[in-house]
GROMACS .gro file of N, CA, C and O in nm:
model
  524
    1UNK      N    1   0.337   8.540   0.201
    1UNK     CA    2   0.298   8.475   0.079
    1UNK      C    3   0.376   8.535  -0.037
    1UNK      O    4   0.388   8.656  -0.057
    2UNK      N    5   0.425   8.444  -0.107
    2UNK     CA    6   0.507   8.498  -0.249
    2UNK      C    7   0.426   8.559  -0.346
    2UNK      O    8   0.321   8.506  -0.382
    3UNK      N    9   0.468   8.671  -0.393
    3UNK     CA   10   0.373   8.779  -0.478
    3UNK      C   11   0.396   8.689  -0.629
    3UNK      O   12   0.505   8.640  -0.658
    4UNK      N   13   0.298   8.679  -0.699
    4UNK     CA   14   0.284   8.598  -0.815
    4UNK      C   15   0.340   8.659  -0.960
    4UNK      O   16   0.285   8.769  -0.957
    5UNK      N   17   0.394   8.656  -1.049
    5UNK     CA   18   0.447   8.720  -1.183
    5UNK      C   19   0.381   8.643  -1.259
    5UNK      O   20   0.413   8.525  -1.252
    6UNK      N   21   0.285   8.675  -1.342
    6UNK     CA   22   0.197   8.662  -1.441
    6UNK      C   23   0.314   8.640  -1.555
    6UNK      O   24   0.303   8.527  -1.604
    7UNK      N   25   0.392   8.694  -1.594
    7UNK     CA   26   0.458   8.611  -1.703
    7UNK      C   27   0.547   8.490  -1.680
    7UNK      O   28   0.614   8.445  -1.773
    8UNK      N   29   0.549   8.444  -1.582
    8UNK     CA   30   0.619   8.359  -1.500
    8UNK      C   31   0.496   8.235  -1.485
    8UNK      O   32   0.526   8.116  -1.497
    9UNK      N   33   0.350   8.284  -1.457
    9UNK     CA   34   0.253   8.177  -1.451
    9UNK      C   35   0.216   8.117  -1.634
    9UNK      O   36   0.189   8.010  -1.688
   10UNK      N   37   0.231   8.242  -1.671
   10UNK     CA   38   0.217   8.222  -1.845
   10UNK      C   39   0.322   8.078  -1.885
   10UNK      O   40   0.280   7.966  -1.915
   11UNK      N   41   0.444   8.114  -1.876
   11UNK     CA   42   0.555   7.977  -1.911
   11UNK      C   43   0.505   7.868  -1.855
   11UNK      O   44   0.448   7.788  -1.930
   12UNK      N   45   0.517   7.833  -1.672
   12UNK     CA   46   0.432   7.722  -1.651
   12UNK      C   47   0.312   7.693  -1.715
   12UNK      O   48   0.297   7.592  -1.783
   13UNK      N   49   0.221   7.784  -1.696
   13UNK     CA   50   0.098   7.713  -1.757
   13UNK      C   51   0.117   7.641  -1.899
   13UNK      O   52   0.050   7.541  -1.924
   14UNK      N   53   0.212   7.692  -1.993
   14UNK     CA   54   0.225   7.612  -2.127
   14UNK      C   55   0.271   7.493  -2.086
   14UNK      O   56   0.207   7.391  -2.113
   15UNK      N   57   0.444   7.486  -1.981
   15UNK     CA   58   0.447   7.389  -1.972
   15UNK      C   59   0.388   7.276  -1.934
   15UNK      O   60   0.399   7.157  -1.962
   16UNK      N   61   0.305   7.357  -1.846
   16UNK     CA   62   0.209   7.218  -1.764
   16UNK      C   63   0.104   7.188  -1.885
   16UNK      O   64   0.073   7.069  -1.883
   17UNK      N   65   0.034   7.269  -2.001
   17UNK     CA   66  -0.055   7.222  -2.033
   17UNK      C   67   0.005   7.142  -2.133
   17UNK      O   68  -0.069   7.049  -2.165
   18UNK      N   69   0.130   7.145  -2.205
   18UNK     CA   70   0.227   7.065  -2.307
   18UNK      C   71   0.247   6.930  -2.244
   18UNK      O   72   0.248   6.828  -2.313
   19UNK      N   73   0.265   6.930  -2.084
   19UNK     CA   74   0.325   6.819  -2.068
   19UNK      C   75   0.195   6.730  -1.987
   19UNK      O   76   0.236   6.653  -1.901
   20UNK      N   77   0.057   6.733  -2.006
   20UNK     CA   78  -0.060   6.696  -1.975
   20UNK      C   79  -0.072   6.673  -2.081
   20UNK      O   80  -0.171   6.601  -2.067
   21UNK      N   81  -0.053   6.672  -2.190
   21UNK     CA   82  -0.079   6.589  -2.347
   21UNK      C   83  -0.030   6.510  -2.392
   21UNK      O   84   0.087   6.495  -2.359
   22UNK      N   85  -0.074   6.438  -2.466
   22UNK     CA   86  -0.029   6.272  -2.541
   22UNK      C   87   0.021   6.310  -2.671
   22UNK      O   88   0.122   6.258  -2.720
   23UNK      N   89  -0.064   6.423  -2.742
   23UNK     CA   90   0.055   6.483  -2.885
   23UNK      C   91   0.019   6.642  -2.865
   23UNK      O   92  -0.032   6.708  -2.774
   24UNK      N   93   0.074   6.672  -3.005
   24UNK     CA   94   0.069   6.809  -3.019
   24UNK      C   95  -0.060   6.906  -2.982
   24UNK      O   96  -0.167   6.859  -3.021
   25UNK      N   97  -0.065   6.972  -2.946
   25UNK     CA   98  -0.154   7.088  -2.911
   25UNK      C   99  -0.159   7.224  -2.982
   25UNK      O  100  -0.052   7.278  -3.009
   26UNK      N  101  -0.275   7.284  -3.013
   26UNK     CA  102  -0.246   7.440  -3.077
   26UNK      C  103  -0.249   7.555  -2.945
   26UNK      O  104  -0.355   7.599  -2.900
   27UNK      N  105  -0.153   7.584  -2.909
   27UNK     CA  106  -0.132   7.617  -2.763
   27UNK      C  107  -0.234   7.785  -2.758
   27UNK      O  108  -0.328   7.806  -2.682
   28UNK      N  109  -0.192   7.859  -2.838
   28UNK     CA  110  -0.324   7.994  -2.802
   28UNK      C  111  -0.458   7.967  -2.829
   28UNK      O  112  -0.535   8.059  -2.804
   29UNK      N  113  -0.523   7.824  -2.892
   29UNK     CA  114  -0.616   7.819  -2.902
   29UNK      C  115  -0.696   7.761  -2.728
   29UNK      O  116  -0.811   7.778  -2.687
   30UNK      N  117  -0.583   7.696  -2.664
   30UNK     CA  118  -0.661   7.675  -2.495
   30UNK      C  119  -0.572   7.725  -2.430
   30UNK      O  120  -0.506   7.637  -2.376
   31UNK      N  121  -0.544   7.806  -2.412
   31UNK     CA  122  -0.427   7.918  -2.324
   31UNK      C  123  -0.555   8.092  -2.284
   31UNK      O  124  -0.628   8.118  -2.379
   32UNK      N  125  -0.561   8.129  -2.234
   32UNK     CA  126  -0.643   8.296  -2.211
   32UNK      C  127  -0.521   8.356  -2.214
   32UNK      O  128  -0.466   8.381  -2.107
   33UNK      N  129  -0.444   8.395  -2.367
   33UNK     CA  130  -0.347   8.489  -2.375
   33UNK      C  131  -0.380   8.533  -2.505
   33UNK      O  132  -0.449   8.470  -2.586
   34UNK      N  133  -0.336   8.627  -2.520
   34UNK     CA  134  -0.331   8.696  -2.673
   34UNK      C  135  -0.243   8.609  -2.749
   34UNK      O  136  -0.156   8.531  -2.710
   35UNK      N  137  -0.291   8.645  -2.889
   35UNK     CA  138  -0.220   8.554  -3.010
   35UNK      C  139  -0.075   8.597  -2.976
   35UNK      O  140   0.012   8.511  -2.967
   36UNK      N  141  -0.049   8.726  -2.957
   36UNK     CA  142   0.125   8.759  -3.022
   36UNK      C  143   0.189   8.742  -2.836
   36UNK      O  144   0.309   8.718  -2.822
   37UNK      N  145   0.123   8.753  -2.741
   37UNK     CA  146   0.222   8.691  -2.628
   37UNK      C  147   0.240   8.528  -2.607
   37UNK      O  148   0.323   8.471  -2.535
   38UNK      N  149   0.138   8.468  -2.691
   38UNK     CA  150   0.164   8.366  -2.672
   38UNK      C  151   0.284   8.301  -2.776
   38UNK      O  152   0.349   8.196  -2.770
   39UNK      N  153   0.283   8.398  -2.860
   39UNK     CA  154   0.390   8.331  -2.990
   39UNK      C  155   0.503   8.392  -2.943
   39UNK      O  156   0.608   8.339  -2.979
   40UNK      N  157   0.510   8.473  -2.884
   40UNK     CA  158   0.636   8.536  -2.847
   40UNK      C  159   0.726   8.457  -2.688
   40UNK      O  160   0.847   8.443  -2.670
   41UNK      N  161   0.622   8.421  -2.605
   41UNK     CA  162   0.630   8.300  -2.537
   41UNK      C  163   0.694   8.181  -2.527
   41UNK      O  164   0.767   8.137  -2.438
   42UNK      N  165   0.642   8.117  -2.672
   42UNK     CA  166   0.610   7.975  -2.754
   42UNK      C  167   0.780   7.998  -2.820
   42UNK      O  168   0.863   7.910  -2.799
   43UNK      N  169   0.803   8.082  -2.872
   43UNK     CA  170   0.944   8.124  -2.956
   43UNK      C  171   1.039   8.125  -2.866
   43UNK      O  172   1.149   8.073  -2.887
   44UNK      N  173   1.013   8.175  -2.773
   44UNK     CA  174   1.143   8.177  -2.631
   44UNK      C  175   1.129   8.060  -2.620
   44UNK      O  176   1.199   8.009  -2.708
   45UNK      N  177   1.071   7.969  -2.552
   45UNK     CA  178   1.094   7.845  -2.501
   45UNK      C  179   1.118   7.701  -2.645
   45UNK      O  180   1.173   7.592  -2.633
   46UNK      N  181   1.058   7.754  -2.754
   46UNK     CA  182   1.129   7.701  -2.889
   46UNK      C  183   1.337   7.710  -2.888
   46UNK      O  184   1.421   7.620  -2.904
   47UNK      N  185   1.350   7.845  -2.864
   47UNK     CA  186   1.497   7.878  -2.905
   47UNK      C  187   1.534   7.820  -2.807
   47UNK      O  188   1.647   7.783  -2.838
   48UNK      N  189   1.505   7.773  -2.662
   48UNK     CA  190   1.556   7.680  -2.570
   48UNK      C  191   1.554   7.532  -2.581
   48UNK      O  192   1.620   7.454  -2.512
   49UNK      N  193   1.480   7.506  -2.664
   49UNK     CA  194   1.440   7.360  -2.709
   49UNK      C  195   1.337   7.331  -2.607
   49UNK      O  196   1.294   7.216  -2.606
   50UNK      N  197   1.300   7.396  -2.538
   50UNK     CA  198   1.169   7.344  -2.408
   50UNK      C  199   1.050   7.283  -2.481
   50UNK      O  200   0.985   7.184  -2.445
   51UNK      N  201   1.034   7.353  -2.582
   51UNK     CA  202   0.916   7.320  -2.642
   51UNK      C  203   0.964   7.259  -2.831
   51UNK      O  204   1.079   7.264  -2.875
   52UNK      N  205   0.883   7.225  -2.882
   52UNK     CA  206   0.909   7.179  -3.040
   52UNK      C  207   0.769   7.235  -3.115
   52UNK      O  208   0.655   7.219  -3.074
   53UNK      N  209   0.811   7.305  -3.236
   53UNK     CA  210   0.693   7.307  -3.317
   53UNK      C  211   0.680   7.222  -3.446
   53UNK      O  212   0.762   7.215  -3.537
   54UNK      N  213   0.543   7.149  -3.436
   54UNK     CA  214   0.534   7.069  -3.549
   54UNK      C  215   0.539   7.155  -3.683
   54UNK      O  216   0.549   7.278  -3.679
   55UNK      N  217   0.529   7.076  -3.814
   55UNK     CA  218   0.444   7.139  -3.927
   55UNK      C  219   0.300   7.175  -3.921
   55UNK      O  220   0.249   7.251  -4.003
   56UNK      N  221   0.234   7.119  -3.822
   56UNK     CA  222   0.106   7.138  -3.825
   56UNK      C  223   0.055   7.245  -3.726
   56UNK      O  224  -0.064   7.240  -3.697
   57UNK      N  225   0.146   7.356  -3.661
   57UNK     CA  226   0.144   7.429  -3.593
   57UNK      C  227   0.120   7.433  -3.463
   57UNK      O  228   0.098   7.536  -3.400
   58UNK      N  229   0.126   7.279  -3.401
   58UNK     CA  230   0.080   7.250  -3.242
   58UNK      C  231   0.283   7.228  -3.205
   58UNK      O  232   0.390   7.209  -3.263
   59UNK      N  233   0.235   7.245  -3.095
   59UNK     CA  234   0.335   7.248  -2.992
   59UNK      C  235   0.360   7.103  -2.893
   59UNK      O  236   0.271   7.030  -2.850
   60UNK      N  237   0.464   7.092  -2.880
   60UNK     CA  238   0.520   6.957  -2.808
   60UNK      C  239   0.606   6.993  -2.644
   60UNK      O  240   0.671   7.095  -2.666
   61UNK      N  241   0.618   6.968  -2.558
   61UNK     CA  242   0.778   6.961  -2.544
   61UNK      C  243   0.864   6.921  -2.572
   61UNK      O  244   0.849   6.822  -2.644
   62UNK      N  245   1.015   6.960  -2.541
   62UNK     CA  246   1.103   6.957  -2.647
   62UNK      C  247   1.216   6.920  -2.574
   62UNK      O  248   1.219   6.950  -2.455
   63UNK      N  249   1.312   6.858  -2.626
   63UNK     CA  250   1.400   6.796  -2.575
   63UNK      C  251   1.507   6.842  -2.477
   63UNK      O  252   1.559   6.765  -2.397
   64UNK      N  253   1.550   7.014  -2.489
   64UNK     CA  254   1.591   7.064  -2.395
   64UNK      C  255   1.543   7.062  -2.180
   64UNK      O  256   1.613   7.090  -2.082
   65UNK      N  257   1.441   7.030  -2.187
   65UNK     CA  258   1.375   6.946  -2.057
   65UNK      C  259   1.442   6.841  -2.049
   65UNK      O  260   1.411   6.791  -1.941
   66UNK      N  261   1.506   6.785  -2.094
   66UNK     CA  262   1.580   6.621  -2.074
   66UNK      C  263   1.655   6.661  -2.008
   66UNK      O  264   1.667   6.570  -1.926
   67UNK      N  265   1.754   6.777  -1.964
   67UNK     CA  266   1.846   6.822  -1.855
   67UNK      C  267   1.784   6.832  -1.756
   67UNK      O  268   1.830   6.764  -1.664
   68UNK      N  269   1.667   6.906  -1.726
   68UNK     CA  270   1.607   6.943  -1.601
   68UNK      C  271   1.559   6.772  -1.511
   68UNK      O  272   1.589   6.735  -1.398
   69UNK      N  273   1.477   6.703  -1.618
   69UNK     CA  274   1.487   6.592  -1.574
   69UNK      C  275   1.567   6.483  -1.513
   69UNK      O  276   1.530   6.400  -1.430
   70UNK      N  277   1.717   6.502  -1.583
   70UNK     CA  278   1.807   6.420  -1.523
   70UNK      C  279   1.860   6.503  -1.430
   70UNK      O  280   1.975   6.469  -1.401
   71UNK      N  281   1.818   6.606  -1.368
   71UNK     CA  282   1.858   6.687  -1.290
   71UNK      C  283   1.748   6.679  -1.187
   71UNK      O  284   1.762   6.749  -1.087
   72UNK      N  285   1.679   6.632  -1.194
   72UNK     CA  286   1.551   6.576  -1.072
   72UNK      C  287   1.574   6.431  -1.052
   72UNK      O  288   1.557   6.380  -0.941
   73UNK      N  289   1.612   6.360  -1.159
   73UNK     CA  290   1.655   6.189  -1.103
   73UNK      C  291   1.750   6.234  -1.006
   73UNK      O  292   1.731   6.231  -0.885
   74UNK      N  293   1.878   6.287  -1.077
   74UNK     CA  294   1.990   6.251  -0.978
   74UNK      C  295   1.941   6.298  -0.780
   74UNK      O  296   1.960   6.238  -0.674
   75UNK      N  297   1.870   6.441  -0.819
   75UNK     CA  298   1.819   6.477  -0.692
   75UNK      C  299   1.728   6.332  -0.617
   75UNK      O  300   1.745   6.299  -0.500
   76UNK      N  301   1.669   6.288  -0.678
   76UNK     CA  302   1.534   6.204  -0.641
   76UNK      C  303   1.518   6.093  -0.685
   76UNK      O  304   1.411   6.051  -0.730
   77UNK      N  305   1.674   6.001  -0.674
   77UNK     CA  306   1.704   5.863  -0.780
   77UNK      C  307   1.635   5.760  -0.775
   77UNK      O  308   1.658   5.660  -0.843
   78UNK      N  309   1.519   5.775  -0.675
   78UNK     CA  310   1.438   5.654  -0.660
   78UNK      C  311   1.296   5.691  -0.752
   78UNK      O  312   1.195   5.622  -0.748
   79UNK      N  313   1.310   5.809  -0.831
   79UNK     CA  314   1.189   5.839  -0.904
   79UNK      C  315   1.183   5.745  -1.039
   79UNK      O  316   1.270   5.758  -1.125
   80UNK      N  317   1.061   5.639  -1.057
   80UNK     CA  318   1.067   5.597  -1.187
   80UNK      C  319   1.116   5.450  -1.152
   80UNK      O  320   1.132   5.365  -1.240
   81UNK      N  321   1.142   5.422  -1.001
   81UNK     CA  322   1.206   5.277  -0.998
   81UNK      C  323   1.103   5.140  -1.001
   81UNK      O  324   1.148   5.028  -1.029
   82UNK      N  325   0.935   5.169  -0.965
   82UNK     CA  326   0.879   5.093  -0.986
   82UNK      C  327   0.771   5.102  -1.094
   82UNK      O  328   0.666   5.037  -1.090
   83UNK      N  329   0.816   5.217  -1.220
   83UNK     CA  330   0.759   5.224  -1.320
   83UNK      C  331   0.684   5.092  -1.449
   83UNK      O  332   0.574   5.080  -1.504
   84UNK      N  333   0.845   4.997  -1.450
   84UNK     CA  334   0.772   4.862  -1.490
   84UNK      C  335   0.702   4.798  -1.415
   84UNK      O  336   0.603   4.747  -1.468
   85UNK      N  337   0.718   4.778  -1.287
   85UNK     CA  338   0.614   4.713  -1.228
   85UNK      C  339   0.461   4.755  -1.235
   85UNK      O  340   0.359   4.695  -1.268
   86UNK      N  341   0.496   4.913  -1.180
   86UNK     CA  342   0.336   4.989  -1.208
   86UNK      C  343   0.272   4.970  -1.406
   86UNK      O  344   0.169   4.928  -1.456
   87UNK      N  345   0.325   4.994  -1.428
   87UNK     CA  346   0.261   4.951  -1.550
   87UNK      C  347   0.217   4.794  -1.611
   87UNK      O  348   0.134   4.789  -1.701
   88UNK      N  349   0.294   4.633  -1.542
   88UNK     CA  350   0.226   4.595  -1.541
   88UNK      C  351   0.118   4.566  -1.468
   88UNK      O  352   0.038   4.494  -1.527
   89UNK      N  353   0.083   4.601  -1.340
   89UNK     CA  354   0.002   4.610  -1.251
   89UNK      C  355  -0.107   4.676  -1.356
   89UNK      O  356  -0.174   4.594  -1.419
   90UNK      N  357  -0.138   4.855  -1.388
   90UNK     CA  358  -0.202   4.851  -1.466
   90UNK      C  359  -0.261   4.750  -1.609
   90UNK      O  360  -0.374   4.717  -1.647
   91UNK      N  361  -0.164   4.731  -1.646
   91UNK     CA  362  -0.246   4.640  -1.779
   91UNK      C  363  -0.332   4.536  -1.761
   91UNK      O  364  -0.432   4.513  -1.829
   92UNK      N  365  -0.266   4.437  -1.611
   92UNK     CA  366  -0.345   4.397  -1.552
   92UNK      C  367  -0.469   4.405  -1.504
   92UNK      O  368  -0.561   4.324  -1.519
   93UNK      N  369  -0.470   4.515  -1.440
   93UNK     CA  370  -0.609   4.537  -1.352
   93UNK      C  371  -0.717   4.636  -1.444
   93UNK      O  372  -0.836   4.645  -1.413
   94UNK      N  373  -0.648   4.718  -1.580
   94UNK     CA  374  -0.693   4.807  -1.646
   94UNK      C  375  -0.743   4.935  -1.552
   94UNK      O  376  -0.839   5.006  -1.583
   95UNK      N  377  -0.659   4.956  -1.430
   95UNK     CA  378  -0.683   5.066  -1.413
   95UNK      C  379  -0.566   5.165  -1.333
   95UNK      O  380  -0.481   5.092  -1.282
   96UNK      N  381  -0.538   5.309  -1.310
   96UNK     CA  382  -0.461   5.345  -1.252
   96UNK      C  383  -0.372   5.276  -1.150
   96UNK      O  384  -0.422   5.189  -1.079
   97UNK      N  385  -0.264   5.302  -1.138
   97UNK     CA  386  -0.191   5.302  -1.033
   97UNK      C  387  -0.039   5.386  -0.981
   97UNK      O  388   0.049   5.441  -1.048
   98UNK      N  389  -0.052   5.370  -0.873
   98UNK     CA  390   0.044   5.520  -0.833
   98UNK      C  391   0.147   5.428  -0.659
   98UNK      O  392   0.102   5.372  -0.558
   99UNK      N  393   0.279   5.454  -0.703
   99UNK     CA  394   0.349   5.451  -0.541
   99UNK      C  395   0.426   5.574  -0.480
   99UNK      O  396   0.533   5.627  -0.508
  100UNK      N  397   0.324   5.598  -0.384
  100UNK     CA  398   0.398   5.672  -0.274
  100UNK      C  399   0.475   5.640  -0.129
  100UNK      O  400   0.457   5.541  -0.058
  101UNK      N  401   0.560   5.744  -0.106
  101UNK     CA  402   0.650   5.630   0.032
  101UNK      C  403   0.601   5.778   0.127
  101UNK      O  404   0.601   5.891   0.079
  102UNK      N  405   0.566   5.747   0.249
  102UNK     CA  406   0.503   5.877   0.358
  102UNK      C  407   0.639   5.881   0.427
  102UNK      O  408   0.687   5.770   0.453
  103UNK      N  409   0.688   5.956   0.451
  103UNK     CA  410   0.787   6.032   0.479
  103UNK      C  411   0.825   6.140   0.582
  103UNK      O  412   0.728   6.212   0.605
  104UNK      N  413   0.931   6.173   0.650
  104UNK     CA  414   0.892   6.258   0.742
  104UNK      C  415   0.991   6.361   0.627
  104UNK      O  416   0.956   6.479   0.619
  105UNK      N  417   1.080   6.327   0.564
  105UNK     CA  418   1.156   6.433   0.508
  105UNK      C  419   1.064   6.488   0.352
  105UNK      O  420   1.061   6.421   0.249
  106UNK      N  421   0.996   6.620   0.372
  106UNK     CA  422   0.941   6.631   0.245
  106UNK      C  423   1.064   6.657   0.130
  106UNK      O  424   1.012   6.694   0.024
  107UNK      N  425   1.155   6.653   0.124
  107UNK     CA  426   1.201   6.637   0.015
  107UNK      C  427   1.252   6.542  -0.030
  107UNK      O  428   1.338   6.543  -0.119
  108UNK      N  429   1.197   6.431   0.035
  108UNK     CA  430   1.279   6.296  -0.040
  108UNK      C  431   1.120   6.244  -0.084
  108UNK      O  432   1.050   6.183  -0.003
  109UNK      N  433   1.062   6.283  -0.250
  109UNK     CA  434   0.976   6.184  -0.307
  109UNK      C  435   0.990   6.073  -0.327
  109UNK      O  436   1.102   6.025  -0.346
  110UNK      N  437   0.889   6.007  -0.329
  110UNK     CA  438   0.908   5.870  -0.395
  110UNK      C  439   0.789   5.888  -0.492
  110UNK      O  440   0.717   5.974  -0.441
  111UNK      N  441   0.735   5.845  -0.611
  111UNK     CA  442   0.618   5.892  -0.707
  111UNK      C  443   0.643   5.867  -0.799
  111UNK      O  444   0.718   5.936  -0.868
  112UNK      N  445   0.549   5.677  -0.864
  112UNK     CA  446   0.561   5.696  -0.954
  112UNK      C  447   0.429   5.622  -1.022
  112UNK      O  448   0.341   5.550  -0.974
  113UNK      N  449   0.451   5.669  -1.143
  113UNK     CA  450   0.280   5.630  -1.195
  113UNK      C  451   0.252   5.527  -1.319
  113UNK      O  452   0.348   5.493  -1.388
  114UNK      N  453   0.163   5.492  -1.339
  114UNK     CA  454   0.116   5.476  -1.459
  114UNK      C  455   0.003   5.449  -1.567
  114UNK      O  456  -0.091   5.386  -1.517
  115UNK      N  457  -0.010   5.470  -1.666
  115UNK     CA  458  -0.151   5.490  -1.769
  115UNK      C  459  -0.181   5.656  -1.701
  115UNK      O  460  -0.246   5.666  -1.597
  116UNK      N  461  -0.135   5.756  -1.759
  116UNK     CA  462  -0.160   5.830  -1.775
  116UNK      C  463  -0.277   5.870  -1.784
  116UNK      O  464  -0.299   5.983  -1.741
  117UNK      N  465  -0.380   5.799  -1.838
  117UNK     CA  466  -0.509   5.857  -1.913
  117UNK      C  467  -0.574   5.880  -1.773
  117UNK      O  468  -0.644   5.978  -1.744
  118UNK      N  469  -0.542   5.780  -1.695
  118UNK     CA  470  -0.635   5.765  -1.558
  118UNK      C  471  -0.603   5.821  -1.510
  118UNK      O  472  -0.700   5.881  -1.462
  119UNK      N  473  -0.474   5.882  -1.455
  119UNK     CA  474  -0.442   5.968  -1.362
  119UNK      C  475  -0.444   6.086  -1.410
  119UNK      O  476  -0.378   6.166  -1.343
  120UNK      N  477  -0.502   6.135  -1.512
  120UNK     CA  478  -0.502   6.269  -1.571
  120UNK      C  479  -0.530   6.407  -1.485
  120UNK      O  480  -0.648   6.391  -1.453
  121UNK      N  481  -0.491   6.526  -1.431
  121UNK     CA  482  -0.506   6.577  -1.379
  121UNK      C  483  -0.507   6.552  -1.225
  121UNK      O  484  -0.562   6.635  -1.153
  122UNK      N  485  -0.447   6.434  -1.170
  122UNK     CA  486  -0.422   6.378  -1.068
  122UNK      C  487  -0.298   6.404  -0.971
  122UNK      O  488  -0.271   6.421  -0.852
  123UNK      N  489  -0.226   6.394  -1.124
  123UNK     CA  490  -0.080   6.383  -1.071
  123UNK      C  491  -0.022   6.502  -0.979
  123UNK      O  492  -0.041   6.622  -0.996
  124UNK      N  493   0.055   6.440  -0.876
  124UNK     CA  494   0.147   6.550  -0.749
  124UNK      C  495  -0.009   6.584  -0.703
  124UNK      O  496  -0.036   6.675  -0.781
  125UNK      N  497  -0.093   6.569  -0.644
  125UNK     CA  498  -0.175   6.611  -0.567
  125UNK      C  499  -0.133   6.596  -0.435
  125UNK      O  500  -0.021   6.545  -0.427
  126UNK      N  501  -0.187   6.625  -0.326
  126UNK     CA  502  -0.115   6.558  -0.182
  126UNK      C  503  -0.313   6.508  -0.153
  126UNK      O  504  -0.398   6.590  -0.119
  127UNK      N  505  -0.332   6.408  -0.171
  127UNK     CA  506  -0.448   6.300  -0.105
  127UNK      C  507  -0.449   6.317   0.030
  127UNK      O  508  -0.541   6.397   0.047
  128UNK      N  509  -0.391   6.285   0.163
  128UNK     CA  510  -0.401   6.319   0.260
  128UNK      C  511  -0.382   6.433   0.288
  128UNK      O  512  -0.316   6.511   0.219
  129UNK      N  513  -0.456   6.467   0.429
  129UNK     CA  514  -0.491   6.599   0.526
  129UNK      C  515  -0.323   6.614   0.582
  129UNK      O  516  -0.289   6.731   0.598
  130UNK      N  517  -0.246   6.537   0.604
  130UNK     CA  518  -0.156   6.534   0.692
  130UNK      C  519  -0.023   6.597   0.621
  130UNK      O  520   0.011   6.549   0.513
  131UNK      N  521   0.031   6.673   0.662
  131UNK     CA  522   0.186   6.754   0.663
  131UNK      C  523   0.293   6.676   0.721
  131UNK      O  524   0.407   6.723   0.727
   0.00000   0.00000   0.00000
C-alpha cells in the first residue's frame, strides 16, 4: 500500500473541493487546516494559475489546469463526446445522466456527465462490484 503525504492530500483536497463548486469558495473556512498553511498552499497553486483569487477572497480554479486537461483529452479523446447529447437528455427528463462504456482495458474511460447538481459527489465512483 502507498504511504500517504499529508501535504500532497492537502493540494488535492483544495483541488477537489474548488472543482466540486459552481463559484467561488472561502477555502480555510471548509478545509481542517490552519489559516497560514492554507494561504501558503492557496499562493503556490495561485503562482501556478491552478487556482484564481477573487476580490472577495474565495477561490476558483484557475486556468493553468486547462493544460492538464487537454492532456487527459488527448490521452482519453472520447471523453466529453456525448456531452451535448447528455445534457439534452437531462433537460429533458430533469434529471441526472451519465455514459459509461465497461471495458476490459481499465485505462481506456469513457465518462461523461451532466447537470452537475445531481451528480454531486457522484462523480468517478465505480457503481459495480466487478474489476
Amino acid at each position: 500500500m502507498a504511504r500517504s503525504s499529508p501535504p500532497t492530500e492537502r493540494v488535492v483536497g483544495v483541488l477537489n473541493l474548488l472543482a466540486g463548486q459552481d463559484s467561488g469558495i472561502s477555502v480555510p473556512r471548509r478545509l481542517d487546516m490552519t489559516s497560514s498553511t492554507c494561504a501558503t498552499l492557496l499562493s503556490a497553486l495561485d503562482s501556478a494559475d491552478y487556482v484564481e483569487r477573487s476580490a472577495d477572497k474565495t477561490y476558483r480554479l484557475g486556468s493553468g489546469l486547462l493544460a492538464l486537461a487537454q492532456a487527459l483529452h488527448a490521452r482519453f479523446p472520447l471523453l466529453g463526446a456525448a456531452h451535448d447529447e447528455l445534457s439534452q437528455l437531462c433537460a429533458e427528463l430533469q434529471c441526472a445522466a451519465t455514459l459509461t462504456r465497461i471495458a476490459f482495458d481499465p485505462d481506456l474511460p469513457i465518462f461523461d456527465h451532466a447537470h452537475r447538481r445531481w451528480l454531486s459527489g457522484h462523480m468517478g465512483r465505480r457503481v459495480s462490484g466487478r474489476r
